[in-house]
One Martini backbone bead per residue (centre of mass of N, CA, C, O) as a GRO file, in nm:
protein
  257
    1UNK     BB    1   0.789  -1.794  -0.295
    2UNK     BB    2   0.757  -1.446  -0.244
    3UNK     BB    3   0.734  -1.213   0.067
    4UNK     BB    4   0.581  -0.915   0.161
    5UNK     BB    5   0.513  -0.663   0.445
    6UNK     BB    6   0.441  -0.323   0.377
    7UNK     BB    7   0.217  -0.095   0.473
    8UNK     BB    8  -0.026  -0.296   0.414
    9UNK     BB    9   0.141  -0.454   0.218
   10UNK     BB   10   0.128  -0.729  -0.009
   11UNK     BB   11   0.388  -0.945  -0.173
   12UNK     BB   12   0.375  -1.146  -0.455
   13UNK     BB   13   0.555  -1.411  -0.624
   14UNK     BB   14   0.424  -1.611  -0.892
   15UNK     BB   15   0.330  -1.939  -1.023
   16UNK     BB   16   0.167  -1.995  -1.326
   17UNK     BB   17  -0.004  -2.297  -1.399
   18UNK     BB   18  -0.042  -2.415  -1.724
   19UNK     BB   19   0.019  -2.690  -1.750
   20UNK     BB   20   0.340  -2.661  -1.932
   21UNK     BB   21   0.340  -2.379  -1.803
   22UNK     BB   22   0.492  -2.054  -1.679
   23UNK     BB   23   0.400  -1.776  -1.495
   24UNK     BB   24   0.500  -1.455  -1.408
   25UNK     BB   25   0.397  -1.288  -1.101
   26UNK     BB   26   0.298  -0.962  -0.951
   27UNK     BB   27   0.129  -0.919  -0.616
   28UNK     BB   28  -0.040  -0.637  -0.500
   29UNK     BB   29  -0.181  -0.585  -0.155
   30UNK     BB   30  -0.380  -0.416   0.005
   31UNK     BB   31  -0.572  -0.330   0.243
   32UNK     BB   32  -0.882  -0.391   0.180
   33UNK     BB   33  -0.926  -0.493  -0.074
   34UNK     BB   34  -1.177  -0.560  -0.349
   35UNK     BB   35  -0.980  -0.534  -0.604
   36UNK     BB   36  -0.818  -0.622  -0.948
   37UNK     BB   37  -0.540  -0.530  -1.146
   38UNK     BB   38  -0.474  -0.627  -1.462
   39UNK     BB   39  -0.180  -0.619  -1.671
   40UNK     BB   40  -0.184  -0.570  -2.024
   41UNK     BB   41   0.057  -0.566  -2.208
   42UNK     BB   42   0.275  -0.464  -2.426
   43UNK     BB   43   0.486  -0.568  -2.685
   44UNK     BB   44   0.782  -0.579  -2.495
   45UNK     BB   45   0.673  -0.521  -2.203
   46UNK     BB   46   0.736  -0.544  -1.910
   47UNK     BB   47   0.639  -0.617  -1.567
   48UNK     BB   48   0.925  -0.409  -1.472
   49UNK     BB   49   0.862  -0.165  -1.549
   50UNK     BB   50   0.865   0.132  -1.445
   51UNK     BB   51   0.582   0.255  -1.568
   52UNK     BB   52   0.414   0.020  -1.470
   53UNK     BB   53   0.471   0.040  -1.157
   54UNK     BB   54   0.385   0.341  -1.133
   55UNK     BB   55   0.076   0.272  -1.211
   56UNK     BB   56   0.036   0.085  -1.003
   57UNK     BB   57   0.083   0.250  -0.754
   58UNK     BB   58  -0.139   0.473  -0.847
   59UNK     BB   59  -0.379   0.260  -0.803
   60UNK     BB   60  -0.330   0.170  -0.512
   61UNK     BB   61  -0.356   0.473  -0.390
   62UNK     BB   62  -0.648   0.579  -0.556
   63UNK     BB   63  -0.814   0.275  -0.565
   64UNK     BB   64  -0.746   0.037  -0.358
   65UNK     BB   65  -0.591  -0.178  -0.540
   66UNK     BB   66  -0.504  -0.465  -0.683
   67UNK     BB   67  -0.189  -0.592  -0.852
   68UNK     BB   68  -0.121  -0.729  -1.177
   69UNK     BB   69   0.213  -0.852  -1.306
   70UNK     BB   70   0.210  -1.009  -1.620
   71UNK     BB   71   0.358  -1.268  -1.829
   72UNK     BB   72   0.224  -1.404  -2.121
   73UNK     BB   73   0.531  -1.498  -2.156
   74UNK     BB   74   0.768  -1.668  -2.176
   75UNK     BB   75   1.082  -1.671  -2.236
   76UNK     BB   76   1.093  -1.826  -2.488
   77UNK     BB   77   0.858  -1.664  -2.622
   78UNK     BB   78   1.034  -1.400  -2.606
   79UNK     BB   79   1.268  -1.474  -2.781
   80UNK     BB   80   1.138  -1.543  -3.058
   81UNK     BB   81   0.938  -1.262  -3.057
   82UNK     BB   82   1.179  -1.079  -3.132
   83UNK     BB   83   1.198  -1.190  -3.432
   84UNK     BB   84   0.861  -1.257  -3.512
   85UNK     BB   85   0.605  -1.125  -3.346
   86UNK     BB   86   0.373  -1.356  -3.300
   87UNK     BB   87   0.247  -1.334  -3.043
   88UNK     BB   88   0.228  -1.010  -2.975
   89UNK     BB   89   0.011  -0.991  -3.209
   90UNK     BB   90  -0.171  -1.233  -3.106
   91UNK     BB   91  -0.481  -1.164  -2.952
   92UNK     BB   92  -0.594  -1.447  -2.910
   93UNK     BB   93  -0.349  -1.540  -2.744
   94UNK     BB   94  -0.366  -1.341  -2.520
   95UNK     BB   95  -0.633  -1.382  -2.423
   96UNK     BB   96  -0.607  -1.686  -2.343
   97UNK     BB   97  -0.397  -1.661  -2.153
   98UNK     BB   98  -0.566  -1.430  -1.969
   99UNK     BB   99  -0.791  -1.616  -1.903
  100UNK     BB  100  -0.606  -1.848  -1.764
  101UNK     BB  101  -0.482  -1.616  -1.557
  102UNK     BB  102  -0.766  -1.542  -1.425
  103UNK     BB  103  -0.859  -1.825  -1.329
  104UNK     BB  104  -0.617  -1.871  -1.130
  105UNK     BB  105  -0.684  -1.619  -0.944
  106UNK     BB  106  -0.982  -1.714  -0.864
  107UNK     BB  107  -0.838  -1.978  -0.696
  108UNK     BB  108  -0.679  -1.799  -0.539
  109UNK     BB  109  -0.650  -1.736  -0.218
  110UNK     BB  110  -0.559  -1.411  -0.246
  111UNK     BB  111  -0.802  -1.344  -0.503
  112UNK     BB  112  -1.070  -1.488  -0.511
  113UNK     BB  113  -1.242  -1.222  -0.356
  114UNK     BB  114  -1.199  -1.056  -0.641
  115UNK     BB  115  -1.234  -0.806  -0.834
  116UNK     BB  116  -1.197  -0.756  -1.185
  117UNK     BB  117  -0.953  -0.608  -1.385
  118UNK     BB  118  -0.839  -0.420  -1.664
  119UNK     BB  119  -0.525  -0.308  -1.811
  120UNK     BB  120  -0.458  -0.192  -2.138
  121UNK     BB  121  -0.206  -0.179  -2.421
  122UNK     BB  122  -0.268  -0.185  -2.700
  123UNK     BB  123  -0.268  -0.485  -2.761
  124UNK     BB  124  -0.352  -0.553  -2.484
  125UNK     BB  125  -0.634  -0.426  -2.507
  126UNK     BB  126  -0.761  -0.620  -2.725
  127UNK     BB  127  -0.719  -0.863  -2.522
  128UNK     BB  128  -0.899  -0.758  -2.277
  129UNK     BB  129  -1.148  -0.745  -2.458
  130UNK     BB  130  -1.175  -1.045  -2.542
  131UNK     BB  131  -1.158  -1.154  -2.245
  132UNK     BB  132  -1.440  -1.001  -2.158
  133UNK     BB  133  -1.604  -1.139  -2.353
  134UNK     BB  134  -1.553  -1.444  -2.257
  135UNK     BB  135  -1.587  -1.298  -1.932
  136UNK     BB  136  -1.827  -1.130  -1.790
  137UNK     BB  137  -1.861  -1.241  -1.486
  138UNK     BB  138  -1.528  -1.175  -1.405
  139UNK     BB  139  -1.537  -0.882  -1.560
  140UNK     BB  140  -1.580  -0.556  -1.461
  141UNK     BB  141  -1.334  -0.400  -1.590
  142UNK     BB  142  -1.203  -0.164  -1.841
  143UNK     BB  143  -0.882  -0.044  -1.951
  144UNK     BB  144  -0.767   0.153  -2.226
  145UNK     BB  145  -0.454   0.235  -2.394
  146UNK     BB  146  -0.392   0.288  -2.692
  147UNK     BB  147  -0.572   0.106  -2.844
  148UNK     BB  148  -0.588  -0.204  -3.068
  149UNK     BB  149  -0.934  -0.239  -3.136
  150UNK     BB  150  -0.931  -0.365  -3.422
  151UNK     BB  151  -0.838  -0.661  -3.336
  152UNK     BB  152  -1.178  -0.695  -3.233
  153UNK     BB  153  -1.420  -0.632  -3.400
  154UNK     BB  154  -1.583  -0.935  -3.403
  155UNK     BB  155  -1.639  -0.873  -3.053
  156UNK     BB  156  -1.759  -0.577  -2.958
  157UNK     BB  157  -2.058  -0.667  -2.926
  158UNK     BB  158  -1.986  -0.869  -2.662
  159UNK     BB  159  -1.924  -0.621  -2.457
  160UNK     BB  160  -2.019  -0.569  -2.122
  161UNK     BB  161  -1.800  -0.421  -1.999
  162UNK     BB  162  -1.689  -0.178  -1.840
  163UNK     BB  163  -1.560   0.082  -2.069
  164UNK     BB  164  -1.236   0.267  -2.082
  165UNK     BB  165  -1.104   0.515  -2.335
  166UNK     BB  166  -0.758   0.608  -2.402
  167UNK     BB  167  -0.646   0.883  -2.536
  168UNK     BB  168  -0.455   1.106  -2.763
  169UNK     BB  169  -0.476   1.387  -2.934
  170UNK     BB  170  -0.205   1.310  -3.146
  171UNK     BB  171  -0.349   1.008  -3.207
  172UNK     BB  172  -0.559   0.985  -3.464
  173UNK     BB  173  -0.584   0.696  -3.554
  174UNK     BB  174  -0.690   0.604  -3.255
  175UNK     BB  175  -0.924   0.761  -3.217
  176UNK     BB  176  -1.082   0.661  -3.448
  177UNK     BB  177  -1.082   0.356  -3.349
  178UNK     BB  178  -1.210   0.436  -3.080
  179UNK     BB  179  -1.485   0.555  -3.222
  180UNK     BB  180  -1.561   0.284  -3.326
  181UNK     BB  181  -1.589   0.118  -3.071
  182UNK     BB  182  -1.779   0.255  -2.880
  183UNK     BB  183  -2.009   0.186  -3.059
  184UNK     BB  184  -2.007  -0.135  -3.060
  185UNK     BB  185  -2.021  -0.132  -2.779
  186UNK     BB  186  -2.286  -0.269  -2.562
  187UNK     BB  187  -2.229  -0.121  -2.308
  188UNK     BB  188  -2.366   0.105  -2.049
  189UNK     BB  189  -2.059   0.141  -1.987
  190UNK     BB  190  -1.907   0.400  -2.147
  191UNK     BB  191  -1.581   0.554  -2.256
  192UNK     BB  192  -1.414   0.836  -2.398
  193UNK     BB  193  -1.097   0.961  -2.354
  194UNK     BB  194  -0.915   1.285  -2.417
  195UNK     BB  195  -0.578   1.377  -2.402
  196UNK     BB  196  -0.442   1.663  -2.397
  197UNK     BB  197  -0.117   1.723  -2.552
  198UNK     BB  198  -0.061   1.436  -2.634
  199UNK     BB  199   0.064   1.125  -2.703
  200UNK     BB  200   0.102   0.793  -2.750
  201UNK     BB  201   0.317   0.759  -2.484
  202UNK     BB  202   0.277   0.974  -2.253
  203UNK     BB  203   0.560   1.177  -2.194
  204UNK     BB  204   0.438   1.375  -2.070
  205UNK     BB  205   0.381   1.582  -1.826
  206UNK     BB  206   0.156   1.408  -1.628
  207UNK     BB  207   0.016   1.180  -1.812
  208UNK     BB  208   0.040   0.925  -1.627
  209UNK     BB  209  -0.153   1.058  -1.415
  210UNK     BB  210  -0.392   1.089  -1.586
  211UNK     BB  211  -0.457   0.824  -1.630
  212UNK     BB  212  -0.469   0.721  -1.316
  213UNK     BB  213  -0.717   0.885  -1.268
  214UNK     BB  214  -0.920   0.752  -1.476
  215UNK     BB  215  -0.884   0.463  -1.390
  216UNK     BB  216  -0.934   0.491  -1.087
  217UNK     BB  217  -1.214   0.572  -1.104
  218UNK     BB  218  -1.314   0.304  -1.266
  219UNK     BB  219  -1.255   0.105  -1.061
  220UNK     BB  220  -1.396   0.210  -0.797
  221UNK     BB  221  -1.680   0.206  -0.945
  222UNK     BB  222  -1.655  -0.130  -1.053
  223UNK     BB  223  -1.488  -0.261  -0.750
  224UNK     BB  224  -1.638  -0.104  -0.542
  225UNK     BB  225  -1.870  -0.068  -0.281
  226UNK     BB  226  -1.693   0.186  -0.208
  227UNK     BB  227  -1.699   0.522  -0.340
  228UNK     BB  228  -1.558   0.630  -0.078
  229UNK     BB  229  -1.279   0.649  -0.072
  230UNK     BB  230  -1.030   0.740   0.067
  231UNK     BB  231  -0.917   1.056   0.079
  232UNK     BB  232  -0.610   1.007   0.117
  233UNK     BB  233  -0.553   0.870  -0.119
  234UNK     BB  234  -0.635   1.089  -0.326
  235UNK     BB  235  -0.442   1.289  -0.226
  236UNK     BB  236  -0.185   1.164  -0.324
  237UNK     BB  237  -0.250   1.260  -0.624
  238UNK     BB  238  -0.350   1.556  -0.677
  239UNK     BB  239  -0.070   1.707  -0.720
  240UNK     BB  240  -0.010   1.559  -1.000
  241UNK     BB  241  -0.232   1.667  -1.148
  242UNK     BB  242  -0.187   1.978  -1.112
  243UNK     BB  243   0.068   2.011  -1.248
  244UNK     BB  244  -0.072   1.915  -1.539
  245UNK     BB  245  -0.298   2.157  -1.558
  246UNK     BB  246  -0.109   2.405  -1.507
  247UNK     BB  247   0.169   2.330  -1.703
  248UNK     BB  248   0.027   2.219  -1.993
  249UNK     BB  249  -0.330   2.255  -1.966
  250UNK     BB  250  -0.658   2.418  -2.043
  251UNK     BB  251  -0.784   2.171  -2.128
  252UNK     BB  252  -1.063   1.973  -2.174
  253UNK     BB  253  -1.145   1.648  -2.132
  254UNK     BB  254  -1.261   1.437  -2.374
  255UNK     BB  255  -1.587   1.298  -2.411
  256UNK     BB  256  -1.720   0.987  -2.483
  257UNK     BB  257  -2.038   0.763  -2.547
   0.00000   0.00000   0.00000
């Protein structure tokens, strides 16, 4: 286990032992954080991708949460999955693995006191919703980004966790799926946000920052007992978002509840 502490942030690489398997995870904890966000990756996307690390960085800066980047597949499973896609397309398998990893983190000394949220993308978002339905008392918030939520239709009515769904304006099939999803989710606190002029992969300038802004607000609202998180942390993000709004679109983000 390696650890470093820089600028009141502690970083640890841990091995999560689940019976005969071990999953590697990176935990980054800002000072005085009250919640942690577990990233549930899309199939084929590693926990150390530049995109995911950037999103995690923005969430730590703007929401003050700890972040956990975890590989839900072992290296051996990843090698097999490159050929068969058997594991990464199996939402139930990923959800079960996520639930067990979450329980491990709830018993780990550095994270046992933190409120838990999930940030899931595409297939990972379906797994996050399924895991939240399985463990409603432990999971306090879910953010789904371009989620393949149709894979969890049979349990959506059991989701009681505050849920934010984020989709792009140009991804019409996912919009339709997520509109059905939000109707089925029974949580009293739920929203669907549609980011204008964005594609499914959110590669447009400022699109990732907009995802981070929306997710940050959701996690601060549900994982922090102090909704007035430090203004200095919020200001770190504002210039990024301003560039997106002024340079890309003048349209408002659509909200469906």
